Coordinates of C-alpha atoms and ligand atoms in Angstrom, one line a residue:
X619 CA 0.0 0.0 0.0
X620 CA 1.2 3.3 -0.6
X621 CA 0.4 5.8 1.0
X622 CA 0.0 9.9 0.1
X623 CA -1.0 13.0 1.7
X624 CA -3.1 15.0 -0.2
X625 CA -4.0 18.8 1.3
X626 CA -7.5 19.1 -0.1
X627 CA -9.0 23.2 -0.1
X628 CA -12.8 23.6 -0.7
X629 CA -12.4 26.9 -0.9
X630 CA -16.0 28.9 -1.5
X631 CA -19.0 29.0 -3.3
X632 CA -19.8 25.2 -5.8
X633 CA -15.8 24.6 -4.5
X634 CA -16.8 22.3 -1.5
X635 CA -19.3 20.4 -3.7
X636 CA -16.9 19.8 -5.9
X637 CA -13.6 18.7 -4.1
X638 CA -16.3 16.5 -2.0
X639 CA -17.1 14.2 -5.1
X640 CA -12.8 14.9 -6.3
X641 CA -11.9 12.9 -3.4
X642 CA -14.1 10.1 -3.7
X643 CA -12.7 9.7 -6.8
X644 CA -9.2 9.3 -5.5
X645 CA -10.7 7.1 -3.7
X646 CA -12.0 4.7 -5.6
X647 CA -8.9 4.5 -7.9
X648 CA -6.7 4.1 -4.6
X649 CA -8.9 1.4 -3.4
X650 CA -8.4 -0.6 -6.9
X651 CA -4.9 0.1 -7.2
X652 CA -3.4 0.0 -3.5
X653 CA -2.6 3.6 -3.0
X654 CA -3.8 5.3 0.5
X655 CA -4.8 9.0 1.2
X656 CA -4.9 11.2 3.9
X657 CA -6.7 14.0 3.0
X658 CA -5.9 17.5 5.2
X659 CA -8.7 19.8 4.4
X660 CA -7.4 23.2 4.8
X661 CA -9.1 26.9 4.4
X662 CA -8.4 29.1 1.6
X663 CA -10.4 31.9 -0.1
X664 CA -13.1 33.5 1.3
X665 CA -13.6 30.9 3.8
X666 CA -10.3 31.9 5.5
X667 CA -11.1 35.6 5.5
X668 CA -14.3 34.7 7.4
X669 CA -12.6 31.7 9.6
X670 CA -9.2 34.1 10.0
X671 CA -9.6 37.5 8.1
X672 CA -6.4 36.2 6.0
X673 CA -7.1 34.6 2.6
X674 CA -4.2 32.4 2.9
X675 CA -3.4 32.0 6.4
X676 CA 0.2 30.8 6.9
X677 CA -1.0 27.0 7.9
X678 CA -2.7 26.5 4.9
X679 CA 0.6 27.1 3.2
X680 CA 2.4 25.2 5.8
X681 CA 0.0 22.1 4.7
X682 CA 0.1 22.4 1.0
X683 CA 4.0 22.6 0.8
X684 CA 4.2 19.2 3.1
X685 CA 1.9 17.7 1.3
X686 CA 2.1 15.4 -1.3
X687 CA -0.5 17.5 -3.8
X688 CA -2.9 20.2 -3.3
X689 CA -6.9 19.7 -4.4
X690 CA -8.5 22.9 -4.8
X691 CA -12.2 23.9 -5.4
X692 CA -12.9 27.4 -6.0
X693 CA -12.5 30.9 -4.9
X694 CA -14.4 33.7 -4.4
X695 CA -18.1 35.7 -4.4
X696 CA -20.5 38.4 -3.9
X697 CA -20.1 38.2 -0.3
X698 CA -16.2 39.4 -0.2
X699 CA -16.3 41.5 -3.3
X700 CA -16.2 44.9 -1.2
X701 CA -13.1 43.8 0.1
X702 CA -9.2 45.8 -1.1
X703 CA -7.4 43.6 -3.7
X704 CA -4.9 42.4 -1.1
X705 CA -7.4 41.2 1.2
X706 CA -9.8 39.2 -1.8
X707 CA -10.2 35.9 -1.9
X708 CA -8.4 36.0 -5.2
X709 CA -5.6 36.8 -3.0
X710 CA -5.2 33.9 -1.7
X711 CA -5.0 31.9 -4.5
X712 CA -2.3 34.1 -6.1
X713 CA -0.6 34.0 -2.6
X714 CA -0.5 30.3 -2.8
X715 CA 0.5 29.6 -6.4
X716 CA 3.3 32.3 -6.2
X717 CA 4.6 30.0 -2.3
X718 CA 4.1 26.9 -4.0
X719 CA 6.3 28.1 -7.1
X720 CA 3.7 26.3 -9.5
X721 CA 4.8 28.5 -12.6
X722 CA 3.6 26.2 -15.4
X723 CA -0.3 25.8 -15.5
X724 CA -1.8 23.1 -17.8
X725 CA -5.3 23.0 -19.2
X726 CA -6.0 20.5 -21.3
X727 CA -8.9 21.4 -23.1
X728 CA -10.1 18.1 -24.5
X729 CA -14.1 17.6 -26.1
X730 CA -15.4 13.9 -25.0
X731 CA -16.9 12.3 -28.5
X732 CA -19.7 11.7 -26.8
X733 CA -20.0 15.4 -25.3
X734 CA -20.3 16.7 -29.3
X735 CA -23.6 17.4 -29.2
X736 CA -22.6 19.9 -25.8
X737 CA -20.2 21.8 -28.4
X738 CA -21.6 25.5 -29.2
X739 CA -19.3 25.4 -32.9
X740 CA -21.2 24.1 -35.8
X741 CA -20.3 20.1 -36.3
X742 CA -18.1 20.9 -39.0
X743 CA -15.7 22.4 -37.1
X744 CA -14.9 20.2 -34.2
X745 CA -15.6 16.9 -36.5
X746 CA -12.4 14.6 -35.2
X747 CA -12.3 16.2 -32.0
X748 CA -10.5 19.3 -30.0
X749 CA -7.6 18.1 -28.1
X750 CA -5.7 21.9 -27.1
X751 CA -3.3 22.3 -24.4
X752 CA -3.1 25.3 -22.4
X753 CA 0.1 26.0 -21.0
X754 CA -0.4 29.1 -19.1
X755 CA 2.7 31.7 -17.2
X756 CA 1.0 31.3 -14.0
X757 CA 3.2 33.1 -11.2
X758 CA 4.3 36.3 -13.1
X759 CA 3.2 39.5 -15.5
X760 CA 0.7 41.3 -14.8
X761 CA -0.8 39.2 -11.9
X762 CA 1.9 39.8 -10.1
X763 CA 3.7 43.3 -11.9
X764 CA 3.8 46.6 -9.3
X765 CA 0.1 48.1 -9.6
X766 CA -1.2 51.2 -8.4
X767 CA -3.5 54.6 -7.7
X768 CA -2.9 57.8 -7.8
X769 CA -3.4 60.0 -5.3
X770 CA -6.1 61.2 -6.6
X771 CA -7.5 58.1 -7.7
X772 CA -8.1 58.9 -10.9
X773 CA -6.0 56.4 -12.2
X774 CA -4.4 53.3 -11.9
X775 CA -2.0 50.9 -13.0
X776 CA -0.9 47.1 -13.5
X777 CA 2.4 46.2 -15.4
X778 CA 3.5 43.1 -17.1
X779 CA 6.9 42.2 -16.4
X780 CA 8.8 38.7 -17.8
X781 CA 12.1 38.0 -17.3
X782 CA 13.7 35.8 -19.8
X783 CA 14.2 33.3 -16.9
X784 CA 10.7 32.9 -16.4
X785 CA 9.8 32.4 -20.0
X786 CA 12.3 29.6 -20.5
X787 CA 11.0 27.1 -17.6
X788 CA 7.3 28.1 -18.8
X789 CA 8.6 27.0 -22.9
X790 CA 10.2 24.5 -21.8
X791 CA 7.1 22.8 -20.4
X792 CA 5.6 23.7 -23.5
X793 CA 8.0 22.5 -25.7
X794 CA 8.4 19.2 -23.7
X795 CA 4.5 18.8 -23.4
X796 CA 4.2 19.5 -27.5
X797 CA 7.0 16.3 -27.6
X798 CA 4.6 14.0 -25.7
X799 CA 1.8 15.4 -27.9
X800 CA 1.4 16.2 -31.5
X801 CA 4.4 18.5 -32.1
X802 CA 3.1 22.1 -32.2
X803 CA 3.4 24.6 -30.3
X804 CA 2.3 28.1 -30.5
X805 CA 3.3 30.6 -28.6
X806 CA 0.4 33.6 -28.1
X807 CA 1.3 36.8 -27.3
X808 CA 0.6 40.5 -28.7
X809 CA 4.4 41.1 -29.4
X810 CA 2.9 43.4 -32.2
X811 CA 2.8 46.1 -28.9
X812 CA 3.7 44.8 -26.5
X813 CA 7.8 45.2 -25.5
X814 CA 7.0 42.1 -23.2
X815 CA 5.9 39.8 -25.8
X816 CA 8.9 40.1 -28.2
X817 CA 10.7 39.3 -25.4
X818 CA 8.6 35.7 -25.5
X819 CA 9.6 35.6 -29.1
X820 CA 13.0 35.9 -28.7
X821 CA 13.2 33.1 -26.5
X822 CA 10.9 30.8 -27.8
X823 CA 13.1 30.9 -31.1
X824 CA 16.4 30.8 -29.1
X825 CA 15.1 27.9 -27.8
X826 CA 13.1 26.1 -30.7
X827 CA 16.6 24.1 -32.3
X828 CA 16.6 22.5 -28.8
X829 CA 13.1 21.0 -30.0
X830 CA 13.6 20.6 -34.0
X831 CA 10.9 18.2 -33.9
X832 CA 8.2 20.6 -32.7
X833 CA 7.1 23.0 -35.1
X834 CA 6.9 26.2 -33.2
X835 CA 4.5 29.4 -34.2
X836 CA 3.3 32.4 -33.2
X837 CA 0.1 34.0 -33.1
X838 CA -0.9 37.3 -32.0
X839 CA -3.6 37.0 -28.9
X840 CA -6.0 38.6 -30.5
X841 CA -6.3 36.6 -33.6
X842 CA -5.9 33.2 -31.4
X843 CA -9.1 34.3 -29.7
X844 CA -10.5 34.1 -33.3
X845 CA -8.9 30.8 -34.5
X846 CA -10.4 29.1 -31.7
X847 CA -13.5 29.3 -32.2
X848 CA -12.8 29.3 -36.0
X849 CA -10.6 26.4 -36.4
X850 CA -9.7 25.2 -32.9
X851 CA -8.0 21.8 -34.3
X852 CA -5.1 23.6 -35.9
X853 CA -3.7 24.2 -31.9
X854 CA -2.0 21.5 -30.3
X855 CA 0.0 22.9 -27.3
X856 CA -0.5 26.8 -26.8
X857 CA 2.1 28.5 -24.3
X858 CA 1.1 31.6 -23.6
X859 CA 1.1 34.6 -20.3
X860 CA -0.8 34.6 -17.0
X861 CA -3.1 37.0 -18.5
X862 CA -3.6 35.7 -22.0
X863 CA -3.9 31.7 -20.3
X864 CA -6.4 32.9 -18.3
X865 CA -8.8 34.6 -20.9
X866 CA -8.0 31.6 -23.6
X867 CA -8.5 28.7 -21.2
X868 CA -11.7 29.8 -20.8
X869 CA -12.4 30.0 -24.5
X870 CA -10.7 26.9 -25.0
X871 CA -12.8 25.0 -22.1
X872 CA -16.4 26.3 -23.7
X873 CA -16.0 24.8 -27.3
X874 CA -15.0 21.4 -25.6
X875 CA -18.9 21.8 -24.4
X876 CA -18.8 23.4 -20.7
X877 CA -16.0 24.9 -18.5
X878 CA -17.8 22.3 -16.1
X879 CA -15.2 20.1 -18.0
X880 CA -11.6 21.8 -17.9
X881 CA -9.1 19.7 -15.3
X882 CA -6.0 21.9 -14.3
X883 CA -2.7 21.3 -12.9
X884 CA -0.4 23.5 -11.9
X885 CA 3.4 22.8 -11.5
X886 CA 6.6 24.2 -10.5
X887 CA 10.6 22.7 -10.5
X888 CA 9.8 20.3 -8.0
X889 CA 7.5 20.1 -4.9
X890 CA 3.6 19.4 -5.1
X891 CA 1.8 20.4 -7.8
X892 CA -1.7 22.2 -7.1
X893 CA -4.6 20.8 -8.6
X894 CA -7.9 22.8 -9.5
X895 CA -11.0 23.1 -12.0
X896 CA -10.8 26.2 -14.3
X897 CA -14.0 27.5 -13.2
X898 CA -15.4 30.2 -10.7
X899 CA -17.2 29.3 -7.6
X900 CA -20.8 30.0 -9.0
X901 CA -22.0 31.5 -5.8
X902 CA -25.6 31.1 -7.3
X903 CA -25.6 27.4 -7.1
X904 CA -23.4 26.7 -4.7
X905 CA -24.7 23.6 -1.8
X906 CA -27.7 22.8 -4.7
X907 CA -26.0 19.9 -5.8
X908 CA -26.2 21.5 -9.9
X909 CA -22.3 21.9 -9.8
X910 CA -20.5 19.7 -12.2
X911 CA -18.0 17.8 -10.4
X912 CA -16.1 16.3 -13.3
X913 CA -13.8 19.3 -14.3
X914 CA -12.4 18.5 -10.4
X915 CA -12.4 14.5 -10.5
X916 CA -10.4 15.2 -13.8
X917 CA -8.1 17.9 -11.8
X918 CA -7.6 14.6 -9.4
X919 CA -6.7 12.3 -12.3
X920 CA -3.8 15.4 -13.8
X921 CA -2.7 15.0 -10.0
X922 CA -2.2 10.9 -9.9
X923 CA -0.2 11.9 -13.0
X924 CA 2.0 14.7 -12.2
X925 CA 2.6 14.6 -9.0
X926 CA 2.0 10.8 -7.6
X927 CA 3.3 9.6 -11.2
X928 CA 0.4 6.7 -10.6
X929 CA -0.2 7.0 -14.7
X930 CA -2.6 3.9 -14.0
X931 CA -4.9 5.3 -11.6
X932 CA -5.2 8.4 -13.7
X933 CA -6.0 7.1 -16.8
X934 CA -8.6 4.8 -14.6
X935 CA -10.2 7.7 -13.5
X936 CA -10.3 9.1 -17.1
X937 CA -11.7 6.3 -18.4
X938 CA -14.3 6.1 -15.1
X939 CA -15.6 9.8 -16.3
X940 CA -15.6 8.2 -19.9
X941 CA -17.7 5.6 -19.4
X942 CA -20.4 7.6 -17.4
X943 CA -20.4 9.9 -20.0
X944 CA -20.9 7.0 -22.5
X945 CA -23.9 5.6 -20.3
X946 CA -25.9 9.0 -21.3
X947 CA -25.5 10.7 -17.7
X948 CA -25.0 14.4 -17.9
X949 CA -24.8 17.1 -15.4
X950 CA -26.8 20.3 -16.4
X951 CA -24.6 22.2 -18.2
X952 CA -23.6 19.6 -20.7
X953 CA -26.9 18.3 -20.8
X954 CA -27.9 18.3 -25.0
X955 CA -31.3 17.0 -25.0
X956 CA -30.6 14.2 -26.9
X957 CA -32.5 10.6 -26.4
X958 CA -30.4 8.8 -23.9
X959 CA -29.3 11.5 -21.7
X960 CA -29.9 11.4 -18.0
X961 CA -29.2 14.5 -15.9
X962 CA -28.0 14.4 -12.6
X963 CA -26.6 16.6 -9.9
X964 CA -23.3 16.3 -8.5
X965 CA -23.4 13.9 -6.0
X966 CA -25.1 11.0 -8.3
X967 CA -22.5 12.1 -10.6
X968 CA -19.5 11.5 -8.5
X969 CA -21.2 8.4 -7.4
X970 CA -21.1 7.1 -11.0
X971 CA -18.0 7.9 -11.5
X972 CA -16.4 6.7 -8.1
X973 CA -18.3 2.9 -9.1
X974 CA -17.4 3.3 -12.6
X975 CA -13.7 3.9 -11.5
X976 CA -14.4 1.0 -8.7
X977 CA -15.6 -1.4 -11.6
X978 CA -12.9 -0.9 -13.8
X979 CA -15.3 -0.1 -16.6
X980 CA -14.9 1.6 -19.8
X981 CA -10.9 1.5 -20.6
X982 CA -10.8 3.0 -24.0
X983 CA -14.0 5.4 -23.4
X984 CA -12.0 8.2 -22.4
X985 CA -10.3 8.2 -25.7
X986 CA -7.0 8.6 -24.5
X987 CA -4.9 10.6 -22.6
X988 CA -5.8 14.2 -23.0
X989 CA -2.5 15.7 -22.0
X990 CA 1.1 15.0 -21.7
X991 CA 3.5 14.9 -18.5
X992 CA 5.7 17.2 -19.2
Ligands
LIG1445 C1 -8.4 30.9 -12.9 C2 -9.2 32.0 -12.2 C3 -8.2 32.8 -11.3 C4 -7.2 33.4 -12.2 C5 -8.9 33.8 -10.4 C6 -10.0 33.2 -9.5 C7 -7.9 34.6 -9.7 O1 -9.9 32.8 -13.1 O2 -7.8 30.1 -12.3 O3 -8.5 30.9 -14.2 O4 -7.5 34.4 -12.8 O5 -6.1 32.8 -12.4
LIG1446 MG1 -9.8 32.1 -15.1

């Protein structure tokens, strides 16, 4: 038996819904293949301002560093919205991504076969699939760059700021990923004004003869926004800012069917890697059982991967969210219409899942693995 220790943060809003139904899922795969969790929950968010008045109290750190991964729900709502930036739940989340040094964020945005009919692009489009990997800057530019009021508060500022250093270990991730994948990578970025950006040209082709099989491209932010929803099978790996990653991922997740869907993992050098779906907290359905848990059972298959390195236990729980999907069930917002669709809420849903992953059904459903280790 071995054994892991997973610091698990429910954070607000659909979060604890979610992360309830991501760790049955571990599980069930750990029960079928011999691996045993502790799970430390921890508070994070908004749920720490109210618990502590700090969004990341220094425990919560403490527990995700000495831990073996991090699963995290969601951050954020109405309720702390009045707060100062430095005191949002937002705050926290930033806080702990930039302690844990997880700079490379991957989001594989991947469509289901069977989730087509969820896809807002016209069939034509997405026929053979979408299979895009995000590879998002996640712990500098402008998240993090010096920001600002006036004195008069008439203005304000934020700045984006790379430094070659931190462009390399993100392209490298990208470049290793696009190895383990189908061999393109693009590099967004809006280097037609921005000084920033021609800095992540420079390097990306400094670095490209280190990859001569990966045919490297560039593409201006703006006109990616466009492709994807024009031709979104021309992308294969995109590696892009904190900024840009975080307006494309979101883009990328919606033509798969739903942002209910997108798994993330986020990774540094070494130490745990931090585990999350790409979605808000959606204070509005939060506790109604209407979240869809399968963007976070997905987020705990990328972390049996990437940190645990238990590649069979991930794919099984791929495959697990496969074959449910396969079986007709669907949680609201990938819900078609179509004859042979069930919807459920999220607790049946993880339940499916959890037995599915128990039964060892449906190898082969998931279609594959979605995204590479990099
Ligand atoms: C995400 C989220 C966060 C981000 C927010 C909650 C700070 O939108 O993970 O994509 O912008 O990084
Ligand atoms: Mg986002």
């Amino acid at each position: 038996m071995k054994r892991y220790t997973i610091a698990t943060i429910p954070g607000d809003g659909i979060g604890p819904d979610v992360v309830r139904e991501g760790v049955l899922a571990l599980e069930a795969a750990g029960a079928r293949f011999g691996l045993s969790f502790t799970f430390l929950e921890t508070l994070m968010g908004g749920a720490a301002i109210d618990a502590t008045r700090l969004p990341l109290p220094p425990e919560t750190l403490a527990t995700c560093q000495g831990s073996d991964a991090v699963l995290l729900g969601a951050v954020g709502g109405p309720k702390w919205d009045g707060l100062p930036g430095k005191s949002r739940p937002e705050a926290g989340l930033l806080a702990l991504r930039a302690g844990m040094g997880v700079y490379a964020n991957l989001r594989p945005a991947f469509m289901f076969p069977v989730l087509a009919a969820a896809c807002p692009l016209k069939p034509s489009l997405v026929e053979g699939g979408i299979d895009v990997l995000v590879v998002r800057e996640l712990t500098g530019g402008i998240y993090f760059g010096e920001r600002g009021r006036s004195a008069d508060g008439e203005s304000a500022w934020d700045t984006e700021r790379y430094s070659r250093t931190e462009i390399t270990r993100l392209l490298k991730i990208g470049f290793e990923a696009a190895m383990g994948r189908a061999r393109r990578l693009c590099v967004v970025d809006k280097a037609n004004v921005l000084e920033s950006s021609r800095l992540w040209r420079e390097t990306a082709a400094a670095m490209a003869p280190a990859w001569p099989e990966v045919a490297l491209s560039f593409m201006y932010v703006d006109n990616a926004a466009m492709q994807l929803v024009r031709a979104p099978r021309q992308f294969d790996v995109i590696a892009t800012s904190n900024m840009f990653g975080d307006i494309l991922s979101d883009e990328a997740a919606m033509i798969t069917g739903s942002i209910g869907m997108l798994a993330s993992a986020s990774v540094g050098a070494s130490g745990p890697g931090l585990y999350e779906p790409i979605h808000g907290s959606a204070p509005d359905i939060a506790g109604l059982d209407r979240a869809n848990p399968l963007a976070t059972i997905l987020s705990t298959a990328m972390l049996l991967r990437h940190s645990l390195h238990e590649e069979e236990a991930a794919a099984a729980i791929e495959a697990g969210v496969g074959a449910v999907l396969a079986q007709g069930w669907r949680c609201a917002d990938i819900a078609s219409g179509a004859p042979g669709e069930r919807t459920v809420g999220t607790q049946e849903m993880g339940r499916l899942v959890a037995s599915s992953i128990a039964a060892g059904a449906g190898a082969g459903a998931a279609a594959g693995k979605r995204e590479a280790r990099p």
